[in-house]
mmCIF file of C-alpha atoms in Angstrom:
data_model
loop_
_atom_site.group_PDB
_atom_site.id
_atom_site.type_symbol
_atom_site.label_atom_id
_atom_site.label_comp_id
_atom_site.label_asym_id
_atom_site.label_seq_id
_atom_site.Cartn_x
_atom_site.Cartn_y
_atom_site.Cartn_z
ATOM 1 C CA PHE C 106 8.262 11.135 -18.309
ATOM 2 C CA ALA C 107 7.841 13.784 -15.599
ATOM 3 C CA GLN C 108 4.603 15.710 -16.000
ATOM 4 C CA ASP C 109 4.233 19.384 -15.259
ATOM 5 C CA GLY C 110 2.710 20.094 -11.870
ATOM 6 C CA THR C 111 3.272 21.759 -8.547
ATOM 7 C CA HIS C 112 3.577 20.461 -5.037
ATOM 8 C CA SER C 113 4.082 21.701 -1.541
ATOM 9 C CA ARG C 114 4.606 20.007 1.792
ATOM 10 C CA ASN C 115 2.770 20.295 5.066
ATOM 11 C CA GLY C 116 4.378 19.724 8.452
ATOM 12 C CA ARG C 117 4.535 15.965 7.906
ATOM 13 C CA GLY C 118 6.135 16.338 4.501
ATOM 14 C CA ALA C 119 3.090 15.112 2.567
ATOM 15 C CA CYS C 120 2.440 15.991 -1.091
ATOM 16 C CA GLN C 121 -0.278 18.564 -1.567
ATOM 17 C CA PRO C 122 -1.770 20.371 -4.557
ATOM 18 C CA PRO C 123 -1.156 24.139 -4.787
ATOM 19 C CA LYS C 124 -3.187 26.349 -2.442
ATOM 20 C CA LYS C 125 -5.511 27.655 -5.175
ATOM 21 C CA SER C 126 -6.486 24.133 -6.251
ATOM 22 C CA VAL C 127 -10.046 23.004 -5.627
ATOM 23 C CA MET C 128 -9.066 19.342 -5.540
ATOM 24 C CA ALA C 129 -9.614 17.278 -2.439
ATOM 25 C CA MET C 130 -6.683 17.000 -0.061
ATOM 26 C CA PRO C 131 -5.154 13.543 0.372
ATOM 27 C CA LEU C 132 -6.554 11.548 3.277
ATOM 28 C CA MET C 133 -3.114 10.044 3.796
ATOM 29 C CA THR C 134 0.263 10.424 2.108
ATOM 30 C CA THR C 135 3.603 8.720 2.566
ATOM 31 C CA PRO C 136 5.674 10.932 4.932
ATOM 32 C CA SER C 137 8.619 12.516 3.148
ATOM 33 C CA THR C 138 11.068 11.065 5.690
ATOM 34 C CA THR C 139 9.946 7.523 4.811
ATOM 35 C CA PHE C 140 10.544 8.061 1.105
ATOM 36 C CA LEU C 141 13.696 10.165 1.460
ATOM 37 C CA GLN C 142 15.518 8.224 4.173
ATOM 38 C CA GLY C 143 14.068 4.709 4.316
ATOM 39 C CA PRO C 144 14.597 1.753 2.001
ATOM 40 C CA PRO C 145 13.188 2.110 -1.542
ATOM 41 C CA SER C 146 9.409 2.214 -1.313
ATOM 42 C CA PRO C 147 6.465 3.752 -3.190
ATOM 43 C CA LEU C 148 5.217 7.279 -2.616
ATOM 44 C CA ILE C 149 1.478 6.959 -1.978
ATOM 45 C CA ALA C 150 -1.368 9.478 -1.814
ATOM 46 C CA THR C 151 -4.841 8.319 -0.756
ATOM 47 C CA TYR C 152 -7.940 10.341 -1.652
ATOM 48 C CA PRO C 153 -11.698 9.891 -1.233
ATOM 49 C CA ARG C 154 -13.034 7.629 -3.970
ATOM 50 C CA PRO C 155 -14.504 9.596 -6.912
ATOM 51 C CA SER C 156 -18.079 8.875 -7.959
ATOM 52 C CA ALA C 157 -16.967 7.688 -11.415
ATOM 53 C CA ALA C 158 -16.703 3.945 -12.065
ATOM 54 C CA PRO C 159 -13.196 2.430 -12.389
ATOM 55 C CA PHE C 160 -13.588 2.038 -16.161
ATOM 56 C CA ASP C 161 -14.504 5.717 -16.528
ATOM 57 C CA LEU C 162 -11.465 6.722 -14.466
ATOM 58 C CA TYR C 163 -9.278 4.475 -16.600
ATOM 59 C CA ALA C 164 -10.675 5.999 -19.804
ATOM 60 C CA ARG C 165 -9.562 9.452 -18.609
ATOM 61 C CA ILE C 166 -5.898 8.435 -18.675
ATOM 62 C CA ALA C 167 -5.820 5.748 -21.392
ATOM 63 C CA SER C 168 -4.732 6.546 -24.926
ATOM 64 C CA PRO C 169 -4.395 4.506 -28.132
ATOM 65 C CA ARG C 170 -0.855 5.908 -28.407
ATOM 66 C CA HIS C 171 0.438 4.325 -25.181
ATOM 67 C CA PRO C 172 0.070 0.924 -23.503
ATOM 68 C CA SER C 173 -2.377 0.939 -20.601
ATOM 69 C CA PHE C 174 -4.300 -1.520 -18.462
ATOM 70 C CA LEU C 175 -7.343 -1.925 -16.226
ATOM 71 C CA PHE C 176 -7.417 -4.869 -13.819
ATOM 72 C CA GLU C 177 -10.426 -5.830 -11.738
ATOM 73 C CA SER C 178 -9.410 -8.098 -8.837
ATOM 74 C CA GLY C 179 -11.137 -11.358 -8.116
ATOM 75 C CA GLY C 180 -11.673 -12.418 -4.541
ATOM 76 C CA ALA C 181 -13.794 -12.056 -1.479
ATOM 77 C CA MET C 182 -16.219 -9.260 -2.358
ATOM 78 C CA THR C 183 -19.616 -10.072 -3.845
ATOM 79 C CA THR C 184 -19.273 -8.629 -7.368
ATOM 80 C CA MET C 185 -15.551 -7.898 -7.629
ATOM 81 C CA GLY C 186 -12.349 -8.020 -5.626
ATOM 82 C CA ARG C 187 -11.161 -5.310 -3.311
ATOM 83 C CA TYR C 188 -9.085 -3.352 -5.834
ATOM 84 C CA SER C 189 -9.360 -2.038 -9.370
ATOM 85 C CA PHE C 190 -5.929 -1.163 -10.791
ATOM 86 C CA PHE C 191 -5.229 1.012 -13.834
ATOM 87 C CA ALA C 192 -2.349 2.931 -15.395
ATOM 88 C CA SER C 193 -1.011 4.291 -18.663
ATOM 89 C CA ASP C 194 2.301 5.439 -20.180
ATOM 90 C CA PRO C 195 4.874 2.810 -19.082
ATOM 91 C CA TYR C 196 8.492 3.830 -18.632
ATOM 92 C CA GLN C 197 9.663 0.812 -20.657
ATOM 93 C CA THR C 198 8.276 -2.116 -22.645
ATOM 94 C CA LEU C 199 9.660 -5.548 -23.489
ATOM 95 C CA CYS C 200 8.263 -7.866 -26.153
ATOM 96 C CA GLY C 201 9.391 -10.618 -28.478
ATOM 97 C CA THR C 202 9.383 -14.289 -29.355
ATOM 98 C CA ALA C 203 11.048 -17.349 -27.874
ATOM 99 C CA ASP C 204 14.394 -16.420 -29.448
ATOM 100 C CA GLN C 205 14.265 -12.629 -29.912
ATOM 101 C CA TYR C 206 13.366 -9.644 -27.733
ATOM 102 C CA LEU C 207 12.887 -5.915 -28.255
ATOM 103 C CA TRP C 208 13.198 -3.461 -25.376
ATOM 104 C CA ARG C 209 12.018 0.150 -25.675
ATOM 105 C CA SER C 210 12.261 3.027 -23.219
ATOM 106 C CA ALA C 211 9.761 5.860 -22.942
ATOM 107 C CA GLN C 212 12.425 8.149 -24.411
ATOM 108 C CA GLY C 213 12.667 6.056 -27.596
ATOM 109 C CA GLN C 214 15.801 4.036 -26.864
ATOM 110 C CA GLU C 215 15.784 0.465 -28.170
ATOM 111 C CA GLU C 216 17.739 -2.723 -27.580
ATOM 112 C CA SER C 217 17.250 -6.156 -29.124
ATOM 113 C CA GLY C 218 18.842 -9.561 -28.692
ATOM 114 C CA PRO C 219 18.421 -13.338 -28.953
ATOM 115 C CA ASP C 220 17.775 -14.377 -25.316
ATOM 116 C CA PRO C 221 14.535 -12.837 -23.984
ATOM 117 C CA PHE C 222 14.384 -14.723 -20.686
ATOM 118 C CA HIS C 223 17.950 -13.781 -19.770
ATOM 119 C CA TYR C 224 17.165 -10.157 -20.523
ATOM 120 C CA LEU C 225 13.874 -10.298 -18.612
ATOM 121 C CA THR C 226 15.748 -11.625 -15.567
ATOM 122 C CA LYS C 227 18.101 -8.648 -15.856
ATOM 123 C CA VAL C 228 15.240 -6.142 -16.148
ATOM 124 C CA LEU C 229 13.314 -7.586 -13.205
ATOM 125 C CA GLY C 230 16.470 -7.595 -11.108
ATOM 126 C CA THR C 231 16.725 -3.812 -11.468
ATOM 127 C CA SER C 232 13.027 -3.189 -10.743
ATOM 128 C CA SER C 233 12.240 -5.125 -7.574
ATOM 129 C CA ILE C 234 10.888 -3.170 -4.568
ATOM 130 C CA VAL C 235 9.653 -4.808 -1.356
ATOM 131 C CA ARG C 236 5.941 -4.209 -0.779
ATOM 132 C CA PRO C 237 5.365 -2.034 2.315
ATOM 133 C CA LEU C 238 2.791 -3.014 4.916
ATOM 134 C CA ASP C 239 -0.824 -2.052 4.066
ATOM 135 C CA THR C 240 0.097 -1.171 0.478
ATOM 136 C CA PRO C 241 -2.140 -2.526 -2.322
ATOM 137 C CA PRO C 242 -0.705 -5.741 -3.803
ATOM 138 C CA PHE C 243 0.311 -4.009 -7.041
ATOM 139 C CA PHE C 244 2.027 -0.616 -6.781
ATOM 140 C CA GLY C 245 4.111 -0.610 -9.958
ATOM 141 C CA GLY C 246 6.096 -2.932 -12.164
ATOM 142 C CA ALA C 247 5.389 -5.248 -15.086
ATOM 143 C CA ILE C 248 1.988 -5.932 -16.638
ATOM 144 C CA GLY C 249 1.616 -8.174 -19.661
ATOM 145 C CA TYR C 250 1.274 -11.698 -20.955
ATOM 146 C CA PHE C 251 3.222 -14.827 -21.944
ATOM 147 C CA SER C 252 1.626 -16.835 -24.726
ATOM 148 C CA TYR C 253 1.192 -20.581 -24.721
ATOM 149 C CA ASP C 254 3.579 -20.912 -27.688
ATOM 150 C CA LEU C 255 6.491 -20.063 -25.404
ATOM 151 C CA VAL C 256 6.150 -23.565 -23.984
ATOM 152 C CA ARG C 257 8.269 -24.741 -26.919
ATOM 153 C CA THR C 258 11.200 -23.016 -25.273
ATOM 154 C CA PHE C 259 11.030 -25.674 -22.549
ATOM 155 C CA GLU C 260 9.379 -28.685 -24.203
ATOM 156 C CA ARG C 261 9.435 -30.550 -27.516
ATOM 157 C CA LEU C 262 5.921 -30.266 -28.946
ATOM 158 C CA PRO C 263 4.531 -30.743 -32.461
ATOM 159 C CA SER C 264 3.783 -27.582 -34.462
ATOM 160 C CA LEU C 265 0.491 -28.260 -36.213
ATOM 161 C CA ALA C 266 -0.980 -24.770 -36.558
ATOM 162 C CA LEU C 267 0.155 -22.179 -39.055
ATOM 163 C CA ALA C 268 2.245 -19.320 -37.653
ATOM 164 C CA ASP C 269 -0.176 -16.721 -39.015
ATOM 165 C CA LEU C 270 -0.318 -14.343 -36.026
ATOM 166 C CA THR C 271 1.714 -11.155 -35.893
ATOM 167 C CA THR C 272 1.337 -10.659 -32.143
ATOM 168 C CA PRO C 273 4.447 -11.143 -29.965
ATOM 169 C CA ASP C 274 4.820 -14.339 -27.961
ATOM 170 C CA PHE C 275 5.175 -12.144 -24.898
ATOM 171 C CA GLU C 276 4.699 -8.467 -24.150
ATOM 172 C CA LEU C 277 5.326 -6.571 -20.916
ATOM 173 C CA ALA C 278 4.879 -2.924 -19.970
ATOM 174 C CA PHE C 279 6.535 -1.500 -16.854
ATOM 175 C CA PHE C 280 4.648 1.183 -14.917
ATOM 176 C CA ASP C 281 5.929 3.493 -12.179
ATOM 177 C CA LEU C 282 2.656 5.412 -11.679
ATOM 178 C CA VAL C 283 -0.412 3.350 -10.770
ATOM 179 C CA ALA C 284 -3.930 4.144 -9.545
ATOM 180 C CA ALA C 285 -6.109 1.795 -7.510
ATOM 181 C CA VAL C 286 -9.711 2.058 -6.381
ATOM 182 C CA ASP C 287 -10.094 0.410 -2.981
ATOM 183 C CA HIS C 288 -13.709 -0.787 -2.945
ATOM 184 C CA GLU C 289 -13.504 -1.834 0.688
ATOM 185 C CA SER C 290 -12.408 1.525 2.123
ATOM 186 C CA ASN C 291 -13.924 3.680 -0.685
ATOM 187 C CA ALA C 292 -10.580 5.281 -1.421
ATOM 188 C CA LEU C 293 -8.549 6.223 -4.484
ATOM 189 C CA VAL C 294 -4.916 5.184 -3.972
ATOM 190 C CA LEU C 295 -2.289 6.770 -6.231
ATOM 191 C CA MET C 296 1.208 5.251 -6.155
ATOM 192 C CA PHE C 297 4.531 6.389 -7.594
ATOM 193 C CA CYS C 298 7.315 3.818 -7.459
ATOM 194 C CA PRO C 299 10.317 4.191 -9.767
ATOM 195 C CA PRO C 300 12.440 1.094 -10.435
ATOM 196 C CA LEU C 301 15.213 0.149 -8.039
ATOM 197 C CA GLU C 302 17.958 1.417 -10.352
ATOM 198 C CA ARG C 303 16.536 4.944 -10.092
ATOM 199 C CA PHE C 304 16.467 4.768 -6.298
ATOM 200 C CA LEU C 305 20.111 3.700 -6.334
ATOM 201 C CA GLY C 306 21.286 6.116 -9.020
ATOM 202 C CA GLU C 307 19.349 9.349 -8.440
ATOM 203 C CA ALA C 308 18.906 11.760 -5.546
ATOM 204 C CA ARG C 309 15.929 10.897 -3.343
ATOM 205 C CA GLU C 310 14.877 14.546 -3.161
ATOM 206 C CA LYS C 311 14.637 14.645 -6.955
ATOM 207 C CA LEU C 312 12.545 11.473 -7.026
ATOM 208 C CA TYR C 313 10.327 12.800 -4.229
ATOM 209 C CA GLN C 314 9.639 16.035 -6.113
ATOM 210 C CA GLU C 315 8.916 14.119 -9.305
ATOM 211 C CA GLY C 316 6.576 11.810 -7.425
ATOM 212 C CA CYS C 317 4.642 14.674 -5.829
ATOM 213 C CA ASP C 318 4.279 16.419 -9.190
ATOM 214 C CA ARG C 319 3.098 13.321 -10.997
ATOM 215 C CA LEU C 320 0.713 12.181 -8.254
ATOM 216 C CA THR C 321 -0.877 15.643 -8.202
ATOM 217 C CA ALA C 322 -1.150 15.710 -12.002
ATOM 218 C CA LEU C 323 -2.642 12.198 -12.100
ATOM 219 C CA HIS C 324 -5.238 13.082 -9.466
ATOM 220 C CA ALA C 325 -6.230 16.180 -11.432
ATOM 221 C CA GLN C 326 -6.543 14.145 -14.623
ATOM 222 C CA LEU C 327 -8.690 11.491 -12.954
ATOM 223 C CA LEU C 328 -11.016 14.195 -11.625
ATOM 224 C CA GLY C 329 -11.252 15.685 -15.106
ATOM 225 C CA THR C 330 -9.699 19.004 -14.077
ATOM 226 C CA PRO C 331 -9.626 21.215 -17.210
ATOM 227 C CA ALA C 332 -6.080 22.479 -16.561
ATOM 228 C CA SER C 333 -4.782 18.936 -16.480
ATOM 229 C CA ALA C 334 -6.681 17.940 -19.596
ATOM 230 C CA ALA C 335 -5.171 20.894 -21.469
ATOM 231 C CA LYS C 336 -1.658 19.735 -20.626
ATOM 232 C CA ASP C 337 -2.218 16.093 -21.471
ATOM 233 C CA HIS C 338 -3.975 15.299 -24.723
ATOM 234 C CA THR C 339 -4.343 11.615 -23.840
ATOM 235 C CA ASN C 340 -7.796 12.407 -22.401
ATOM 236 C CA ILE C 341 -9.518 10.695 -25.325
ATOM 237 C CA ARG C 342 -12.825 8.845 -25.303
ATOM 238 C CA LEU C 343 -12.135 5.171 -25.927
ATOM 239 C CA THR C 344 -14.373 2.973 -28.045
ATOM 240 C CA PHE C 345 -14.168 -0.805 -28.387
ATOM 241 C CA SER C 346 -15.369 -3.005 -31.241
ATOM 242 C CA PRO C 347 -14.669 -6.636 -32.202
ATOM 243 C CA ASP C 348 -12.414 -7.559 -35.125
ATOM 244 C CA GLN C 349 -14.787 -10.414 -36.076
ATOM 245 C CA GLY C 350 -18.471 -10.560 -36.876
ATOM 246 C CA ARG C 351 -20.820 -12.799 -34.905
ATOM 247 C CA SER C 352 -21.142 -15.385 -37.675
ATOM 248 C CA SER C 353 -17.386 -15.708 -38.290
ATOM 249 C CA TYR C 354 -16.774 -16.091 -34.548
#
């Protein structure tokens, strides 16, 4: 999953783009000592907010070939909540029905079984990271849905409708690289947070270098930097159209 990129560190150990880059410097970055020596926590780089709308930023990283998401928060602000969250390319996915699951890794590994909720408990137990102070409420982890039909796992209900849908009863994608637009402070917050099992099983220095590389590459892609677009062919214009006509709806 690691993307090509370069990074350097200033006196505080913050991730920076290479010297010849024309990208904006981060306004604030997680100090290297916090990530390398403290408890597992996300590596965060905060930049000035780009002029592009959140949907346009999302479209620069989304691809039909990989799961992605854009969330607009509800809440206190007049037209939208404080944050817009978006990401693409999860490191693993989990989907299935009430009695069958299918897990896939980004590297193509697969595992299936008959007890999805037991397996989900196992996956979440190896992914949990405590949210640091002043960090956006979502900085990585699972995004997805649980359908209403899963209620039959817990209750006896009549089945009156035909089972004519091919969509899974649940589907989750796990992200370790997330972008957020902070509408209150006019900032772009980029967050790298690998799952807990990686913090426990891999060298922190390796994870720190990967995080700096991927945060730098993501920032370049969101700004539409040509060099980044050449490396990553997911920079595709997205179009949306309904599956039903107005009359049939």
